[in-house]
Coordinates of C-alpha atoms in Angstrom, one line a residue:
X17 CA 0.0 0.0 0.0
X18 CA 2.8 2.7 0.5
X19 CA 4.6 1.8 -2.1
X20 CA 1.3 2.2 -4.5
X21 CA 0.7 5.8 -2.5
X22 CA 4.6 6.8 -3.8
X23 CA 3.5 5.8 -6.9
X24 CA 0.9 7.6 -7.0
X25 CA -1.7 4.5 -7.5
X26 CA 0.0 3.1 -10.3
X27 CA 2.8 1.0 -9.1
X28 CA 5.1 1.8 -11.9
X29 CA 8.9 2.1 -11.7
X30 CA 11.0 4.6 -11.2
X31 CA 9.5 6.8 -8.7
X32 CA 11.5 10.1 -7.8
X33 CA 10.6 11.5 -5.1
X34 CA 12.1 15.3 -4.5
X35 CA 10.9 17.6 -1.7
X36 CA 8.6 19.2 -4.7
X37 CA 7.4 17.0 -6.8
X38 CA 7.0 12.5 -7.4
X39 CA 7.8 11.6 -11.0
X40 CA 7.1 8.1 -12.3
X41 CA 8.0 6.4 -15.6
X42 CA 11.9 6.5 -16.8
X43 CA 11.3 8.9 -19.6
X44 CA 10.2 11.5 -17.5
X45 CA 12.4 11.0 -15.0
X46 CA 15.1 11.9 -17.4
X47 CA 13.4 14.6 -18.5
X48 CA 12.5 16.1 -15.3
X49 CA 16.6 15.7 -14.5
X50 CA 17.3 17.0 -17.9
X51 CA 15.6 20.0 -17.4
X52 CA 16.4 20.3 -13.6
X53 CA 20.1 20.3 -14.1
X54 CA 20.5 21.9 -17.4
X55 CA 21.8 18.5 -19.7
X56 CA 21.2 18.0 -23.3
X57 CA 19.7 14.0 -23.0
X58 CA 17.4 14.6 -25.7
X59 CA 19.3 16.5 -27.9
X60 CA 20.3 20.5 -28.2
X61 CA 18.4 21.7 -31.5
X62 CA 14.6 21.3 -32.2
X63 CA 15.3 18.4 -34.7
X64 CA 17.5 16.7 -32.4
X65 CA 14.9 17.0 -30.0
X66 CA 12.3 15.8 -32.6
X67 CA 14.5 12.6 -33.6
X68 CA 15.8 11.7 -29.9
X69 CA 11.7 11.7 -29.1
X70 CA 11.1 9.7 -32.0
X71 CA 13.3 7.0 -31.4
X72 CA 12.4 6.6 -28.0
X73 CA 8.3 6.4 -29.0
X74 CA 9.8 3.4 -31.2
X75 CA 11.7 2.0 -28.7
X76 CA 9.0 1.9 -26.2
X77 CA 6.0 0.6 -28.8
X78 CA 7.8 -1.4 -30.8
X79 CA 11.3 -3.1 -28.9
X80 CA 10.4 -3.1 -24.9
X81 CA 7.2 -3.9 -25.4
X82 CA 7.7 -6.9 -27.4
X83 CA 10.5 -7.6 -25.3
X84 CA 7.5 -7.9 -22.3
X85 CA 5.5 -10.3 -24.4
X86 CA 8.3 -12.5 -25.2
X87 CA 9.7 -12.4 -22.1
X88 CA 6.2 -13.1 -20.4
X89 CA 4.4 -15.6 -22.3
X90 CA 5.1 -19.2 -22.0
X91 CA 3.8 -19.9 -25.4
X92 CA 6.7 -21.1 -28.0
X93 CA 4.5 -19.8 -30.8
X94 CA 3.9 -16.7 -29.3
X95 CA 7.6 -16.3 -28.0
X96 CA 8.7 -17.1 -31.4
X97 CA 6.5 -14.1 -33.2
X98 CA 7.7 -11.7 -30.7
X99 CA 11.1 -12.3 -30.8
X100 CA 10.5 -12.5 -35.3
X101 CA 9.1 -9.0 -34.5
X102 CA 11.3 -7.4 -32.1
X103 CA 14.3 -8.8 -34.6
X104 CA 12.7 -6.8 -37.6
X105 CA 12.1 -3.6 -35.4
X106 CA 15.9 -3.6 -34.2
X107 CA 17.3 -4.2 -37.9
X108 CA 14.8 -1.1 -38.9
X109 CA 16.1 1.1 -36.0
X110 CA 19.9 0.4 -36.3
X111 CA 19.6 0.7 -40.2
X112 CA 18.6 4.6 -39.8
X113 CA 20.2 5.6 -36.8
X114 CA 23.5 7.0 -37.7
X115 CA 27.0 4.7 -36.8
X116 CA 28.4 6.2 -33.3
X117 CA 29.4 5.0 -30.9
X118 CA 25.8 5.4 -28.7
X119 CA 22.3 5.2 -30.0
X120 CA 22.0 8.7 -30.3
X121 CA 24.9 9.8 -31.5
X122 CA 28.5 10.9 -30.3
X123 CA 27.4 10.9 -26.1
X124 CA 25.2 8.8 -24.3
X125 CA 21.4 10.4 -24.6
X126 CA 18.2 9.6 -23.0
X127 CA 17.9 6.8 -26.1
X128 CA 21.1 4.6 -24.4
X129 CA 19.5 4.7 -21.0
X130 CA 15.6 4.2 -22.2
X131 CA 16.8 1.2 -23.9

């Protein structure tokens, strides 16, 4: 029960908890210490802004959860698809994003640490 009141109801992971504010959800906890502490996570410019957001979307609708079902269900069949899936999804997002050594580029960005 307290750990579902820190969260505010929803029992999702991570909670930050400042003397301000409780933030839930990975994303924006990054974003709230992006913006808190002045870093450049999700890029510096509008389009890198855009792009970093983008693949992140992508990487939370079509790689982690995939990655859930697979890892949940005890179906081969089911495992199998989801793991055919997730394969096709990673080939389309390493095929566009640009050769560096991090996902988003030169530095490590809110991409490396969502995924």
């Amino acid at each position: 029960e307290a750990w579902l009141k820190v969260s505010r109801g929803v029992g999702q992971v991570p909670v930050l908890v400042t003397d301000s504010i409780t933030v839930i959800d990975s994303h924006r906890v990054m974003e709230f210490l992006n913006e808190k502490y002045g870093g450049s996570l999700f890029g510096s410019t509008p389009e890198e802004k855009a792009e970093m957001k983008h693949w992140m979307d992508f990487g939370n609708t079509k790689i982690m959860s995939l990655m859930y079902k697979v890892l949940k269900s005890e179906d081969p069949a089911v495992q199998n698809e989801g793991f055919e899936q997730l394969t096709a999804n990673l080939d389309t997002m390493f095929s566009q994003l640009p050769t560096s050594p991090f996902l988003g580029g030169a530095s490590p960005s809110a991409l490396d640490f969502s995924l």
